[in-house]
Amino acid sequence: MPAEGLVLAVVGPADATQTPGALTVDQFIRLESALTLHTWLVAGTGDSTISDLKSRRLGQHVSVVPDPLDALKRAALFSLAKLFISPLTFDVTRTRVPGWAEIAAASATPIVDPQDIETIASIAGNPAKLKALGRAQRLAALTLAGLESGAGKIDELRVPPRFKDDRLSVRQSPRLVIASHDLKFADGLLAELDRREVHYEVDQWTGHARHDEARSRELLRHADAVFCEWTLGNASWYSKHAPAGVRVTSRFHMQERSVHYVDQLDWKRLSALVFVAEHARQEILRDHVVEAEKTLVVPNMVGVPPQNFSSTPEQRFSLALVGMVPVNKAIHTAFDTLEELRAVDDRYRLHIRGRLPSSYEWMNRRTAERTYYEQQFARIESSPLLRDGVNFVPYGDGLFEWYEHQGVVLSTSEFEAFHYSLPEGAVRGAVPLSIAWPGADLIYPASWLASDASDLCAKIIAATRDEDIWNARRSEAREFVASRFEESRVSKRLADVILGSF
């Protein structure tokens, strides 16, 4: 395989209205001749298209396969690809069956419009530029489609019909077991269960797969339903041991993607697998054997305090970044952004809150990561634009109060599941702005998102250039979070799924 990697394209008839994102055969031939260092995987739509492609005597670096016409099989193709080339006219709406563009966005594959062949060819060997172009064109596609965000309101979330047939037997006070090693994201749910006077017992696991099995069996003897917070060994064990008639639900955040307990679930006994974000659901559907009809998304919940925003002269120019470890937090992007900002206005300052890399014992064993952070700290000292513009704030209590004194809350990560900093900062008066990590536009508005450091810089300046604009953006962001993620509304939705009380 050529060193530059594999490119995926969908090729169909010129009037292929059923396959948004398809190239014509002639478009593909022109692109293929420009990207000669790449291996091509072409999904052909229809027998006539495949015959036409094969008649063109394509090189050995081009493989043609039939369009699998199945979301999971299409997703499997994206797991192989480095780049997806598709016109910006593709359908980015949320349809019943995800199309090529939706799957590409969820699978972290950059999407590039074929219009400017020379640009594509010139940057195809540069992963950072390619990723930025893919982000930019994804956001442009949302704009063209008139979609500010792919995120739906809580009230619009639909429960698959199968869930409605799998509810608890009628009981005035159902008995629930909550199994987890960590309930830090479950406070709102517990409050909702208390409000409903649901009797629940916590099965406290001591690790991903460690628990007192005798206690778990005893709790299960009296349970009507089980909720596994985090899809780890707890979900595997309860899905295999819960008797018929006991409803078993598990919630998948994103950290679980690296340990593969999802492969150990007994789907015959699992009633529902709840994801906190659509891109997390799509990734698991792509890479694992999962009963898709038993999955749904209920987003993370965010406490929304009364609006009481503070405002000081310097606050607008105060940028907040929470967490710099691990490397995927990409603090180099934050520094790139800050340098561009301070070249325009030296009032901007970056406040990074969290533990220093040196405080993590495991960092000593990861030479490449340790070197990365050493380079970034050296950069602060060597750059006149950074030297007086970066402030490190120790990890500790008072995070919410700290947000109240920030003008902008940032996410520069390469990847996140949800990134609580954005909505938690937003409801306390900081304008949320983020690099468009894969799946971000399925959660947050496109106006919050940027393709790279330069784009992020421009969006920060636009949001803070005067106090009236900044205040309007703060209020808009708070409204968005309240309408999608407000704790009491989301916790009701999650409790309904757990108890089967739709």
mmCIF file of N, CA and C in Angstrom, residues 412-474:
data_model
loop_
_atom_site.group_PDB
_atom_site.id
_atom_site.type_symbol
_atom_site.label_atom_id
_atom_site.label_comp_id
_atom_site.label_asym_id
_atom_site.label_seq_id
_atom_site.Cartn_x
_atom_site.Cartn_y
_atom_site.Cartn_z
ATOM 1 N N THR A 412 -9.559 22.351 23.328
ATOM 2 C CA THR A 412 -8.657 22.199 22.181
ATOM 3 C C THR A 412 -8.321 20.736 21.935
ATOM 4 N N SER A 413 -9.095 19.851 22.519
ATOM 5 C CA SER A 413 -8.817 18.422 22.453
ATOM 6 C C SER A 413 -8.931 17.871 21.036
ATOM 7 N N GLU A 414 -8.198 16.800 20.796
ATOM 8 C CA GLU A 414 -8.320 16.052 19.549
ATOM 9 C C GLU A 414 -9.538 15.144 19.592
ATOM 10 N N PHE A 415 -9.935 14.754 20.806
ATOM 11 C CA PHE A 415 -11.080 13.852 20.937
ATOM 12 C C PHE A 415 -11.683 13.996 22.325
ATOM 13 N N GLU A 416 -13.004 13.959 22.387
ATOM 14 C CA GLU A 416 -13.750 13.974 23.648
ATOM 15 C C GLU A 416 -15.038 13.197 23.451
ATOM 16 N N ALA A 417 -15.634 12.775 24.569
ATOM 17 C CA ALA A 417 -16.959 12.172 24.499
ATOM 18 C C ALA A 417 -18.032 13.246 24.627
ATOM 19 N N PHE A 418 -17.789 14.237 25.491
ATOM 20 C CA PHE A 418 -18.781 15.266 25.788
ATOM 21 C C PHE A 418 -18.092 16.579 26.161
ATOM 22 N N HIS A 419 -17.063 16.480 26.947
ATOM 23 C CA HIS A 419 -16.272 17.580 27.497
ATOM 24 C C HIS A 419 -17.139 18.546 28.298
ATOM 25 N N TYR A 420 -17.306 18.162 29.564
ATOM 26 C CA TYR A 420 -18.159 18.912 30.483
ATOM 27 C C TYR A 420 -17.766 20.382 30.615
ATOM 28 N N SER A 421 -16.487 20.701 30.411
ATOM 29 C CA SER A 421 -16.055 22.091 30.571
ATOM 30 C C SER A 421 -16.887 23.050 29.739
ATOM 31 N N LEU A 422 -17.239 22.641 28.526
ATOM 32 C CA LEU A 422 -17.973 23.543 27.635
ATOM 33 C C LEU A 422 -19.345 23.920 28.199
ATOM 34 N N PRO A 423 -20.227 22.953 28.490
ATOM 35 C CA PRO A 423 -21.542 23.352 29.015
ATOM 36 C C PRO A 423 -21.488 23.879 30.441
ATOM 37 N N GLU A 424 -20.579 23.344 31.285
ATOM 38 C CA GLU A 424 -20.511 23.822 32.674
ATOM 39 C C GLU A 424 -19.995 25.259 32.726
ATOM 40 N N GLY A 425 -19.052 25.598 31.846
ATOM 41 C CA GLY A 425 -18.599 26.978 31.776
ATOM 42 C C GLY A 425 -19.667 27.882 31.194
ATOM 43 N N ALA A 426 -20.399 27.352 30.195
ATOM 44 C CA ALA A 426 -21.417 28.154 29.511
ATOM 45 C C ALA A 426 -22.519 28.623 30.460
ATOM 46 N N VAL A 427 -22.972 27.748 31.347
ATOM 47 C CA VAL A 427 -24.084 28.136 32.219
ATOM 48 C C VAL A 427 -23.637 29.092 33.317
ATOM 49 N N ARG A 428 -22.322 29.305 33.419
ATOM 50 C CA ARG A 428 -21.803 30.231 34.439
ATOM 51 C C ARG A 428 -21.195 31.485 33.815
ATOM 52 N N GLY A 429 -21.457 31.689 32.510
ATOM 53 C CA GLY A 429 -21.122 32.970 31.916
ATOM 54 C C GLY A 429 -19.911 33.022 31.029
ATOM 55 N N ALA A 430 -19.294 31.889 30.712
ATOM 56 C CA ALA A 430 -18.157 31.869 29.793
ATOM 57 C C ALA A 430 -18.634 31.403 28.416
ATOM 58 N N VAL A 431 -18.241 32.082 27.376
ATOM 59 C CA VAL A 431 -18.603 31.674 26.019
ATOM 60 C C VAL A 431 -17.836 30.406 25.667
ATOM 61 N N PRO A 432 -18.521 29.306 25.304
ATOM 62 C CA PRO A 432 -17.831 28.051 24.985
ATOM 63 C C PRO A 432 -17.372 28.028 23.529
ATOM 64 N N LEU A 433 -16.090 27.727 23.306
ATOM 65 C CA LEU A 433 -15.537 27.602 21.958
ATOM 66 C C LEU A 433 -14.578 26.424 21.935
ATOM 67 N N SER A 434 -14.634 25.648 20.864
ATOM 68 C CA SER A 434 -13.935 24.361 20.850
ATOM 69 C C SER A 434 -13.424 24.023 19.465
ATOM 70 N N ILE A 435 -12.314 23.291 19.431
ATOM 71 C CA ILE A 435 -11.935 22.607 18.203
ATOM 72 C C ILE A 435 -13.024 21.565 17.920
ATOM 73 N N ALA A 436 -13.356 21.399 16.648
ATOM 74 C CA ALA A 436 -14.441 20.485 16.269
ATOM 75 C C ALA A 436 -13.944 19.041 16.272
ATOM 76 N N TRP A 437 -13.714 18.523 17.473
ATOM 77 C CA TRP A 437 -13.295 17.133 17.564
ATOM 78 C C TRP A 437 -14.417 16.230 17.029
ATOM 79 N N PRO A 438 -14.078 15.039 16.536
ATOM 80 C CA PRO A 438 -15.084 14.176 15.893
ATOM 81 C C PRO A 438 -16.300 13.946 16.780
ATOM 82 N N GLY A 439 -17.471 14.274 16.250
ATOM 83 C CA GLY A 439 -18.708 14.101 16.991
ATOM 84 C C GLY A 439 -19.167 15.340 17.725
ATOM 85 N N ALA A 440 -18.315 16.380 17.805
ATOM 86 C CA ALA A 440 -18.686 17.589 18.552
ATOM 87 C C ALA A 440 -19.924 18.250 17.970
ATOM 88 N N ASP A 441 -20.052 18.228 16.629
ATOM 89 C CA ASP A 441 -21.205 18.903 16.025
ATOM 90 C C ASP A 441 -22.484 18.103 16.179
ATOM 91 N N LEU A 442 -22.393 16.866 16.680
ATOM 92 C CA LEU A 442 -23.586 16.106 17.009
ATOM 93 C C LEU A 442 -24.114 16.473 18.397
ATOM 94 N N ILE A 443 -23.314 17.252 19.143
ATOM 95 C CA ILE A 443 -23.683 17.638 20.507
ATOM 96 C C ILE A 443 -23.899 19.141 20.620
ATOM 97 N N TYR A 444 -22.967 19.905 20.049
ATOM 98 C CA TYR A 444 -22.955 21.351 20.251
ATOM 99 C C TYR A 444 -23.192 22.112 18.945
ATOM 100 N N PRO A 445 -23.590 23.384 19.044
ATOM 101 C CA PRO A 445 -23.839 24.185 17.841
ATOM 102 C C PRO A 445 -22.567 24.403 17.029
ATOM 103 N N ALA A 446 -22.713 24.515 15.725
ATOM 104 C CA ALA A 446 -21.565 24.777 14.856
ATOM 105 C C ALA A 446 -20.886 26.090 15.227
ATOM 106 N N SER A 447 -21.647 27.053 15.769
ATOM 107 C CA SER A 447 -21.069 28.346 16.143
ATOM 108 C C SER A 447 -20.089 28.230 17.312
ATOM 109 N N TRP A 448 -20.113 27.119 18.026
ATOM 110 C CA TRP A 448 -19.153 26.892 19.111
ATOM 111 C C TRP A 448 -17.847 26.303 18.593
ATOM 112 N N LEU A 449 -17.800 25.858 17.359
ATOM 113 C CA LEU A 449 -16.748 24.963 16.889
ATOM 114 C C LEU A 449 -15.833 25.615 15.864
ATOM 115 N N ALA A 450 -14.563 25.201 15.887
ATOM 116 C CA ALA A 450 -13.557 25.735 14.979
ATOM 117 C C ALA A 450 -12.738 24.595 14.390
ATOM 118 N N SER A 451 -12.168 24.831 13.215
ATOM 119 C CA SER A 451 -11.430 23.772 12.522
ATOM 120 C C SER A 451 -9.984 23.662 12.975
ATOM 121 N N ASP A 452 -9.361 24.780 13.370
ATOM 122 C CA ASP A 452 -7.967 24.760 13.802
ATOM 123 C C ASP A 452 -7.704 25.988 14.672
ATOM 124 N N ALA A 453 -6.427 26.202 15.043
ATOM 125 C CA ALA A 453 -6.101 27.296 15.961
ATOM 126 C C ALA A 453 -6.452 28.656 15.375
ATOM 127 N N SER A 454 -6.193 28.863 14.087
ATOM 128 C CA SER A 454 -6.490 30.160 13.470
ATOM 129 C C SER A 454 -7.984 30.434 13.459
ATOM 130 N N ASP A 455 -8.757 29.415 13.158
ATOM 131 C CA ASP A 455 -10.208 29.562 13.160
ATOM 132 C C ASP A 455 -10.715 29.809 14.575
ATOM 133 N N LEU A 456 -10.131 29.125 15.545
ATOM 134 C CA LEU A 456 -10.518 29.328 16.942
ATOM 135 C C LEU A 456 -10.184 30.752 17.383
ATOM 136 N N CYS A 457 -9.028 31.241 16.979
ATOM 137 C CA CYS A 457 -8.637 32.620 17.290
ATOM 138 C C CYS A 457 -9.668 33.606 16.738
ATOM 139 N N ALA A 458 -10.047 33.409 15.487
ATOM 140 C CA ALA A 458 -11.018 34.311 14.854
ATOM 141 C C ALA A 458 -12.353 34.281 15.574
ATOM 142 N N LYS A 459 -12.781 33.087 16.009
ATOM 143 C CA LYS A 459 -14.062 32.974 16.704
ATOM 144 C C LYS A 459 -14.007 33.609 18.092
ATOM 145 N N ILE A 460 -12.865 33.526 18.762
ATOM 146 C CA ILE A 460 -12.721 34.179 20.072
ATOM 147 C C ILE A 460 -12.808 35.690 19.916
ATOM 148 N N ILE A 461 -12.099 36.222 18.929
ATOM 149 C CA ILE A 461 -12.138 37.668 18.700
ATOM 150 C C ILE A 461 -13.556 38.126 18.369
ATOM 151 N N ALA A 462 -14.243 37.356 17.505
ATOM 152 C CA ALA A 462 -15.608 37.726 17.121
ATOM 153 C C ALA A 462 -16.551 37.710 18.315
ATOM 154 N N ALA A 463 -16.342 36.779 19.244
ATOM 155 C CA ALA A 463 -17.245 36.646 20.397
ATOM 156 C C ALA A 463 -16.960 37.657 21.496
ATOM 157 N N THR A 464 -15.764 38.230 21.497
ATOM 158 C CA THR A 464 -15.370 39.096 22.620
ATOM 159 C C THR A 464 -15.028 40.517 22.185
ATOM 160 N N ARG A 465 -15.276 40.849 20.924
ATOM 161 C CA ARG A 465 -14.791 42.148 20.422
ATOM 162 C C ARG A 465 -15.470 43.341 21.088
ATOM 163 N N ASP A 466 -16.693 43.147 21.568
ATOM 164 C CA ASP A 466 -17.267 44.190 22.427
ATOM 165 C C ASP A 466 -18.181 43.523 23.449
ATOM 166 N N GLU A 467 -18.509 44.291 24.472
ATOM 167 C CA GLU A 467 -19.217 43.707 25.618
ATOM 168 C C GLU A 467 -20.629 43.263 25.269
ATOM 169 N N ASP A 468 -21.302 43.994 24.406
ATOM 170 C CA ASP A 468 -22.671 43.621 24.042
ATOM 171 C C ASP A 468 -22.698 42.276 23.317
ATOM 172 N N ILE A 469 -21.792 42.088 22.368
ATOM 173 C CA ILE A 469 -21.725 40.812 21.651
ATOM 174 C C ILE A 469 -21.378 39.691 22.612
ATOM 175 N N TRP A 470 -20.416 39.929 23.469
ATOM 176 C CA TRP A 470 -20.000 38.909 24.443
ATOM 177 C C TRP A 470 -21.172 38.523 25.343
ATOM 178 N N ASN A 471 -21.910 39.494 25.841
ATOM 179 C CA ASN A 471 -23.047 39.191 26.707
ATOM 180 C C ASN A 471 -24.135 38.416 25.964
ATOM 181 N N ALA A 472 -24.364 38.778 24.697
ATOM 182 C CA ALA A 472 -25.364 38.049 23.911
ATOM 183 C C ALA A 472 -24.944 36.607 23.700
ATOM 184 N N ARG A 473 -23.667 36.398 23.400
ATOM 185 C CA ARG A 473 -23.174 35.032 23.193
ATOM 186 C C ARG A 473 -23.252 34.216 24.484
ATOM 187 N N ARG A 474 -23.006 34.838 25.607
ATOM 188 C CA ARG A 474 -23.105 34.127 26.890
ATOM 189 C C ARG A 474 -24.532 33.658 27.139
#
